[in-house]
PDB file of C-alpha atoms in Angstrom:
ATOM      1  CA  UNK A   1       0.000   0.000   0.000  1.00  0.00           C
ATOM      2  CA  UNK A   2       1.096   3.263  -0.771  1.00  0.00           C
ATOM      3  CA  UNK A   3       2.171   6.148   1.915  1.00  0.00           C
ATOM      4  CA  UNK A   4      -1.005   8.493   2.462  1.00  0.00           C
ATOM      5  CA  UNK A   5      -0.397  11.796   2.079  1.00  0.00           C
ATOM      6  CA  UNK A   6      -3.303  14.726   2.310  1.00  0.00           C
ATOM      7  CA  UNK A   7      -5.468  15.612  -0.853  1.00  0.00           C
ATOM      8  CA  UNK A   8      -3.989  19.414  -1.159  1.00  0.00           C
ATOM      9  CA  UNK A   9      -4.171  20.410  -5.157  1.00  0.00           C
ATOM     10  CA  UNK A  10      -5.728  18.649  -8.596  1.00  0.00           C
ATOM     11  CA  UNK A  11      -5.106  18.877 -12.041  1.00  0.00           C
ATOM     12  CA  UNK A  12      -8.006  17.631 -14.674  1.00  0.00           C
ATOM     13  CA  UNK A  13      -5.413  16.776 -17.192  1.00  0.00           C
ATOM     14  CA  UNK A  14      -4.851  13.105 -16.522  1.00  0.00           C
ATOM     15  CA  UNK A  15      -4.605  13.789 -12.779  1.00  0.00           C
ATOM     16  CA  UNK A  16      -0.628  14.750 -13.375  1.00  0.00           C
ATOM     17  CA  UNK A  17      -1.101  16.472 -10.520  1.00  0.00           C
ATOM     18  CA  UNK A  18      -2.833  14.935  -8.063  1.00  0.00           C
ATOM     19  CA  UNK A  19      -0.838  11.671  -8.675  1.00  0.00           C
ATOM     20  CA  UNK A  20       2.501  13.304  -8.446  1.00  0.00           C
ATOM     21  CA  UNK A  21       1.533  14.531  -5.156  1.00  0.00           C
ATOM     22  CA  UNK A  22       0.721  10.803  -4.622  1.00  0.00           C
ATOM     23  CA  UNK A  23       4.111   9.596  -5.702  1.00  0.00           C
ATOM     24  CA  UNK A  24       6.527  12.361  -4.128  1.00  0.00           C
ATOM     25  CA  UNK A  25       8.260  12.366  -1.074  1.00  0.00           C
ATOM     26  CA  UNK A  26       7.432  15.120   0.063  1.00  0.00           C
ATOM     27  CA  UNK A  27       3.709  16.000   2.116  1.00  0.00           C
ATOM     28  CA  UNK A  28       2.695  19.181   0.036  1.00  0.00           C
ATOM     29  CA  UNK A  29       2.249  19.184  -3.128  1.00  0.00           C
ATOM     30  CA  UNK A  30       3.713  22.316  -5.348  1.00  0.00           C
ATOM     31  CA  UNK A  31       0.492  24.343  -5.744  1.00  0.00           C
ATOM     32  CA  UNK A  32       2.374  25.527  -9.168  1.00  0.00           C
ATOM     33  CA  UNK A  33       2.190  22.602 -10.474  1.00  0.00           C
ATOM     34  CA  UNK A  34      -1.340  22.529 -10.451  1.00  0.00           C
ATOM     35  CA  UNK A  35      -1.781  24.971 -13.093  1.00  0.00           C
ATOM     36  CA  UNK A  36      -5.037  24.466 -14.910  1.00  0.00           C
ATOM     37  CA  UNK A  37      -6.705  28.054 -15.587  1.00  0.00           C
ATOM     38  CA  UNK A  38     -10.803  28.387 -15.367  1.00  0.00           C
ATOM     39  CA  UNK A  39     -10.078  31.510 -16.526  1.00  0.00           C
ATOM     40  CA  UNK A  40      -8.405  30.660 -19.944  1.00  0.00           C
ATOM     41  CA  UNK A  41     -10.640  31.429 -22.747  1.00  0.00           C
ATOM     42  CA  UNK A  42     -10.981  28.531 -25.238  1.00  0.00           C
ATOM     43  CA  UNK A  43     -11.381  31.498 -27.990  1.00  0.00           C
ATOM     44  CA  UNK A  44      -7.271  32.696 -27.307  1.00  0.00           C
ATOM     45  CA  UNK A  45      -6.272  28.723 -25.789  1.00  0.00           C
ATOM     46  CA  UNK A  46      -8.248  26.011 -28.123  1.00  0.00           C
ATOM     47  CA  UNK A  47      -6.287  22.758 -26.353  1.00  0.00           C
ATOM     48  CA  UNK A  48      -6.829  24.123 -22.818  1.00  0.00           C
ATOM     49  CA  UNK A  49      -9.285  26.740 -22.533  1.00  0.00           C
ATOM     50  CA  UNK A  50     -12.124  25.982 -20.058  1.00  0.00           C
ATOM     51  CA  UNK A  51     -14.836  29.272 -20.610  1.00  0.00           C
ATOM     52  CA  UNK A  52     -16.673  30.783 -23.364  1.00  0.00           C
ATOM     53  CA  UNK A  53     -16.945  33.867 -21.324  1.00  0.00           C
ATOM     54  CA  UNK A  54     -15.757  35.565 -18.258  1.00  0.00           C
ATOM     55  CA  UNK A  55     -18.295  37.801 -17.525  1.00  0.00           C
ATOM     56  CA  UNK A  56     -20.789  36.271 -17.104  1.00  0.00           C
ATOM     57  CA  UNK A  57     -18.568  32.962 -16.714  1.00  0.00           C
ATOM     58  CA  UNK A  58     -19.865  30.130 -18.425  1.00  0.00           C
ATOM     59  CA  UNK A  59     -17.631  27.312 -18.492  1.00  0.00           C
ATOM     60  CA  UNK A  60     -16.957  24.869 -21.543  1.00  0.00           C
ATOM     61  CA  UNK A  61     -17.493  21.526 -21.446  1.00  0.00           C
ATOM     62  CA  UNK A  62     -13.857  20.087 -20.085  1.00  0.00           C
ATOM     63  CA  UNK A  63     -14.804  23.168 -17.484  1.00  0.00           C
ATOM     64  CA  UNK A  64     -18.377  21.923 -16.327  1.00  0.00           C
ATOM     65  CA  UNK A  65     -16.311  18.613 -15.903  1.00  0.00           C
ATOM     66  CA  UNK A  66     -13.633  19.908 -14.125  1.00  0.00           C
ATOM     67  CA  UNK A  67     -16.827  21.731 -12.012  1.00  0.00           C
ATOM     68  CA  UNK A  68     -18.067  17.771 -11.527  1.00  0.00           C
ATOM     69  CA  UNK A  69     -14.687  16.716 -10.015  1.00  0.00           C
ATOM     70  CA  UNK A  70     -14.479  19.591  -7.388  1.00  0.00           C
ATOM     71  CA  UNK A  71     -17.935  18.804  -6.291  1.00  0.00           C
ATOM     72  CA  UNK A  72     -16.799  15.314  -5.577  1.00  0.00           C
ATOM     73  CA  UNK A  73     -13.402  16.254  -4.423  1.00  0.00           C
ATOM     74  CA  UNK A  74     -15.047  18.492  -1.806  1.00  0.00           C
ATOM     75  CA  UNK A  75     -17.232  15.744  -0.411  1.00  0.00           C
ATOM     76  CA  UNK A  76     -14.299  14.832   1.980  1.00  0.00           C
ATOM     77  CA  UNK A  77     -11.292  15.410   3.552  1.00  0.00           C
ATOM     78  CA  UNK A  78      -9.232  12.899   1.468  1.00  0.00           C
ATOM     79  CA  UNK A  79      -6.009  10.761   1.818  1.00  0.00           C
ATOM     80  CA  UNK A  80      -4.361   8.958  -0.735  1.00  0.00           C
ATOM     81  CA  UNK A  81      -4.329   5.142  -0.546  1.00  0.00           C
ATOM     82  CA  UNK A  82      -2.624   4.558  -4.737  1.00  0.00           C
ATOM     83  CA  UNK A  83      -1.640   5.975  -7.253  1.00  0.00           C
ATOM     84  CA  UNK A  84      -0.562   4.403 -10.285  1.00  0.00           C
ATOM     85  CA  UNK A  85      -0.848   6.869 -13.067  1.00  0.00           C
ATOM     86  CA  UNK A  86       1.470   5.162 -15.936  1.00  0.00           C
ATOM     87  CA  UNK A  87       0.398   2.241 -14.907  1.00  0.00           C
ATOM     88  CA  UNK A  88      -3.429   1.058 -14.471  1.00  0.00           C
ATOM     89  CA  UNK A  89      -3.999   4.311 -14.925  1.00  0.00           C
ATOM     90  CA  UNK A  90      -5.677   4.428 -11.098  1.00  0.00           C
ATOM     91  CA  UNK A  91      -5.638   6.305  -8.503  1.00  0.00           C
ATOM     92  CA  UNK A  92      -7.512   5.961  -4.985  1.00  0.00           C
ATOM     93  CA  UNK A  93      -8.642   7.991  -2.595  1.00  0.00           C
ATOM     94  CA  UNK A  94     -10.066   7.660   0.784  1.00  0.00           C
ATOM     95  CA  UNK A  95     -11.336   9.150   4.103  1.00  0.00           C
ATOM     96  CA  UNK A  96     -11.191   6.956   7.343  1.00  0.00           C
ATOM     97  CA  UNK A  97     -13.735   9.467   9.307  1.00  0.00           C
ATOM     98  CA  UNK A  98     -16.603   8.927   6.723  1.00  0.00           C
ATOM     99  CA  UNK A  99     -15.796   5.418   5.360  1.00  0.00           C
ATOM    100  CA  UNK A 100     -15.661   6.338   2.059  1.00  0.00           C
ATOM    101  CA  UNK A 101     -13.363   5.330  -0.740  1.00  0.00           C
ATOM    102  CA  UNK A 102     -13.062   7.959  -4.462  1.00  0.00           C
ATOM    103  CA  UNK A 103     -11.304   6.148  -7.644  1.00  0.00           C
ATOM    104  CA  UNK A 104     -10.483   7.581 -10.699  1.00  0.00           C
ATOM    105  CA  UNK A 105      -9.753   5.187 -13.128  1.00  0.00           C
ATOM    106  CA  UNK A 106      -8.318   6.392 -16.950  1.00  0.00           C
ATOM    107  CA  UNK A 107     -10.076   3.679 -18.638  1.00  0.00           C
ATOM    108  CA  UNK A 108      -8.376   4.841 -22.118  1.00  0.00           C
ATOM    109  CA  UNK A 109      -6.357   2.688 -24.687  1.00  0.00           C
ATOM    110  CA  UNK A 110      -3.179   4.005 -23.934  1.00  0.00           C
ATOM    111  CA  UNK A 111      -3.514   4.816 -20.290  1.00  0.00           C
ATOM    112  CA  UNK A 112      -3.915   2.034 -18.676  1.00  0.00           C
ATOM    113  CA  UNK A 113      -2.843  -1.199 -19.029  1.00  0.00           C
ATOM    114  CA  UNK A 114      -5.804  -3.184 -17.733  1.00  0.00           C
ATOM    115  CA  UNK A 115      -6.962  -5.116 -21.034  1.00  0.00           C
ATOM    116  CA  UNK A 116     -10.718  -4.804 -20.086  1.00  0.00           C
ATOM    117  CA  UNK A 117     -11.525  -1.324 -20.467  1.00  0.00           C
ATOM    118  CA  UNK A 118     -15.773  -2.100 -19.613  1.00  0.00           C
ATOM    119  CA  UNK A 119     -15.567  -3.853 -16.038  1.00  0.00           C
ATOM    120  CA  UNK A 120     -13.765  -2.363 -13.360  1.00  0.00           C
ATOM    121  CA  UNK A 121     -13.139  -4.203  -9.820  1.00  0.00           C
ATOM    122  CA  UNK A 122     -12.747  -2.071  -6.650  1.00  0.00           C
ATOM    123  CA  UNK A 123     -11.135  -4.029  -3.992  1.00  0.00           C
ATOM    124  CA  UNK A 124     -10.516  -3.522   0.067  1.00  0.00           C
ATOM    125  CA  UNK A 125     -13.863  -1.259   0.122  1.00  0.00           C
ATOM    126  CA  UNK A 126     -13.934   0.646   3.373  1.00  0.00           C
ATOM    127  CA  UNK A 127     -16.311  -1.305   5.723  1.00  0.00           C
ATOM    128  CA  UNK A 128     -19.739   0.558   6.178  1.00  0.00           C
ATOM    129  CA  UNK A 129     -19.560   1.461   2.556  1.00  0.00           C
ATOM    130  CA  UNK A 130     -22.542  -0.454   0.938  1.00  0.00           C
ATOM    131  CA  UNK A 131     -23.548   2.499  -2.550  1.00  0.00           C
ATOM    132  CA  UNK A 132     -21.390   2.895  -5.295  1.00  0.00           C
ATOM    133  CA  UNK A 133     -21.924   6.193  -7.098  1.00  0.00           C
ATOM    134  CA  UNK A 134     -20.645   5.680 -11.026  1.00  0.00           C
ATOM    135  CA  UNK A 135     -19.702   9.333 -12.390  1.00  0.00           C
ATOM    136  CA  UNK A 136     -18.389  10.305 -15.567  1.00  0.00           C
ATOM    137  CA  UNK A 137     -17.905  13.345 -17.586  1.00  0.00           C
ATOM    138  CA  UNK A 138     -21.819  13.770 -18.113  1.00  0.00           C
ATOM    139  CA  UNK A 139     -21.739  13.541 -13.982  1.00  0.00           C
ATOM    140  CA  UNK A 140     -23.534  10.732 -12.017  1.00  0.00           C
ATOM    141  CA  UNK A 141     -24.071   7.497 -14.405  1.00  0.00           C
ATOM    142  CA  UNK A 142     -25.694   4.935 -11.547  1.00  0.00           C
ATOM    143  CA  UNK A 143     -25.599   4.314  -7.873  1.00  0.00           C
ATOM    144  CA  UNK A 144     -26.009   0.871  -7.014  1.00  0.00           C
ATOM    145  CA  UNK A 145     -25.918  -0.775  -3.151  1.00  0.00           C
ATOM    146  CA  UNK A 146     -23.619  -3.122  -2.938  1.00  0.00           C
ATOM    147  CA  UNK A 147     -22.509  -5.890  -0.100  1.00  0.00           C
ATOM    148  CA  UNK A 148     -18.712  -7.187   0.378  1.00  0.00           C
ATOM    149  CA  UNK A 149     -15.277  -6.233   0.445  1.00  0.00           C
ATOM    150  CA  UNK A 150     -14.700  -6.016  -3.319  1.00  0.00           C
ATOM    151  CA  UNK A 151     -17.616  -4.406  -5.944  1.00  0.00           C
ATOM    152  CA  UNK A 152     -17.258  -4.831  -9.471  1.00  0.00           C
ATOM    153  CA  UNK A 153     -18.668  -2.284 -12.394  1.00  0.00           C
ATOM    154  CA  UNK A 154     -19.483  -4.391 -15.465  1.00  0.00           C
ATOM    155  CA  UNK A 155     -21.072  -2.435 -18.762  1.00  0.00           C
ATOM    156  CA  UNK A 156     -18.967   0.893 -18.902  1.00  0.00           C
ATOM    157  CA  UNK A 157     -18.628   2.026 -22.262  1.00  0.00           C
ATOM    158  CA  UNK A 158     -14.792   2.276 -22.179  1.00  0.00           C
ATOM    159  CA  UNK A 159     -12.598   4.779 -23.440  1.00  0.00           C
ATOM    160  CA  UNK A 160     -13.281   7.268 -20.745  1.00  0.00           C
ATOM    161  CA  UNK A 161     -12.389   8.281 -16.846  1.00  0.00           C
ATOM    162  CA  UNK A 162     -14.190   7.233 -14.238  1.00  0.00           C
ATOM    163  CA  UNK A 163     -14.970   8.137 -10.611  1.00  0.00           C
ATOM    164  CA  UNK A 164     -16.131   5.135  -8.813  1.00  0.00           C
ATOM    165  CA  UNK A 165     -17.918   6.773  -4.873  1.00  0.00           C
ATOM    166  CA  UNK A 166     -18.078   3.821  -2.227  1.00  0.00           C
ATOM    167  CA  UNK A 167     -19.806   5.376   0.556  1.00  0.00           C
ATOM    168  CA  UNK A 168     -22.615   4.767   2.936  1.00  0.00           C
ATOM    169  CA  UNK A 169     -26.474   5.073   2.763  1.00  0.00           C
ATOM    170  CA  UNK A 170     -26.401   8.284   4.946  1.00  0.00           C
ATOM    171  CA  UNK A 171     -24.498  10.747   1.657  1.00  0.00           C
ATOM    172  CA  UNK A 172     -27.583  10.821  -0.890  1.00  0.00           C
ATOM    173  CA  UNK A 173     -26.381  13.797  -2.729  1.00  0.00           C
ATOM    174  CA  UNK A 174     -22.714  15.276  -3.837  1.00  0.00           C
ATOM    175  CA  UNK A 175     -22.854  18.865  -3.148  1.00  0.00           C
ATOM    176  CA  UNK A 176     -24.257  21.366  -6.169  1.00  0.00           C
ATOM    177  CA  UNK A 177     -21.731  23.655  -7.252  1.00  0.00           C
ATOM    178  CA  UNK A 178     -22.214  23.426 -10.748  1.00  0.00           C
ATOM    179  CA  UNK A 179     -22.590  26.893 -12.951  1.00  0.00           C
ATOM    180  CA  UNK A 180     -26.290  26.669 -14.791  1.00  0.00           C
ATOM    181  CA  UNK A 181     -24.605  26.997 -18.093  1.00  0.00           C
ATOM    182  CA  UNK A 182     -23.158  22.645 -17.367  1.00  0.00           C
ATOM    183  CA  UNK A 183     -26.711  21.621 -16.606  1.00  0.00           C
ATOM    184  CA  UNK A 184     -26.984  21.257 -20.445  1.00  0.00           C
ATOM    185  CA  UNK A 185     -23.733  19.404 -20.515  1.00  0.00           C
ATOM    186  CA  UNK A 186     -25.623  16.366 -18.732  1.00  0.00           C
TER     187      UNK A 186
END
């Protein structure tokens, strides 16, 4: 198992960030490296631009996703348990005080090398975690209850990240923080 170290920065762009925080061995991660601008119009930066407009904002689509992640991100106060981003192309986090486990899994050809890229198995599931919560870039996909120490998603269309939630009955909602201008996004 991997050293835990505290969630402190993200980066949407194949987690870079948030895994090299994982990997380092150092406790804080380099809030430079976590460059990913909201604010970058996708009119003067086509690759990397997240908005349409600034004022009023209204986010583009990789930025109503990258809304999606924060709302998850800020369900907890979260640890890392893996990362393996050149590997499977997984990384895990979790948080002891609500029993609840967060994995993003890169389930794209040449990031990861698991060979089936529509069934994913979580294993060691946090005990009193019994709903899975299956998001993608459209946001939540399913939420299934579950029983067991291990819970596997069969049927994903591939060829996309995932968020896989393992948490208890008592979270029924992740918190709404998304601008009105994503609600058409999915």
């Amino acid at each position: 198992m991997a050293t835990t170290r505290p969630y402190r920065c993200v980066s949407f762009r194949k987690w870079a960030c948030l895994e090299s925080c994982a990997t380092e061995s150092h406790l804080d991660c380099d809030l430079h490296r976590c460059r990913w601008n909201l604010f970058n119009l996708n009119s003067s930066d086509a690759n990397y631009g997240m908005a349409t407009s600034l004022s009023p904002y209204v986010p583009t689509l990789r930025g109503c996703v990258w809304a999606r992640v924060v709302a998850l991100l800020r369900l907890a106060t979260w640890a890392f348990r893996s990362a393996d981003p050149r590997g499977t192309g997984v990384t895990e986090l979790f948080d002891t005080s609500n029993n609840m486990l967060l994995v993003f899994w890169q389930a794209r050809q040449s990031w990861t090398s698991l060979s089936n890229h529509t069934t994913f198995t979580v294993a060691k599931v946090p005990v009193g975690a019994s709903v899975l919560s299956v998001y993608a870039w459209d946001g939540l996909r399913h939420t299934t209850p579950f029983q067991g120490s291990t819970v596997t998603v069969s049927g994903l269309a591939g060829n996309e990240t995932y968020a896989f939630l393992l948490h208890g009955p008592a979270l029924t909602h992740t918190p709404h923080l998304l601008p009105q201008s994503c609600e058409s996004y999915g």
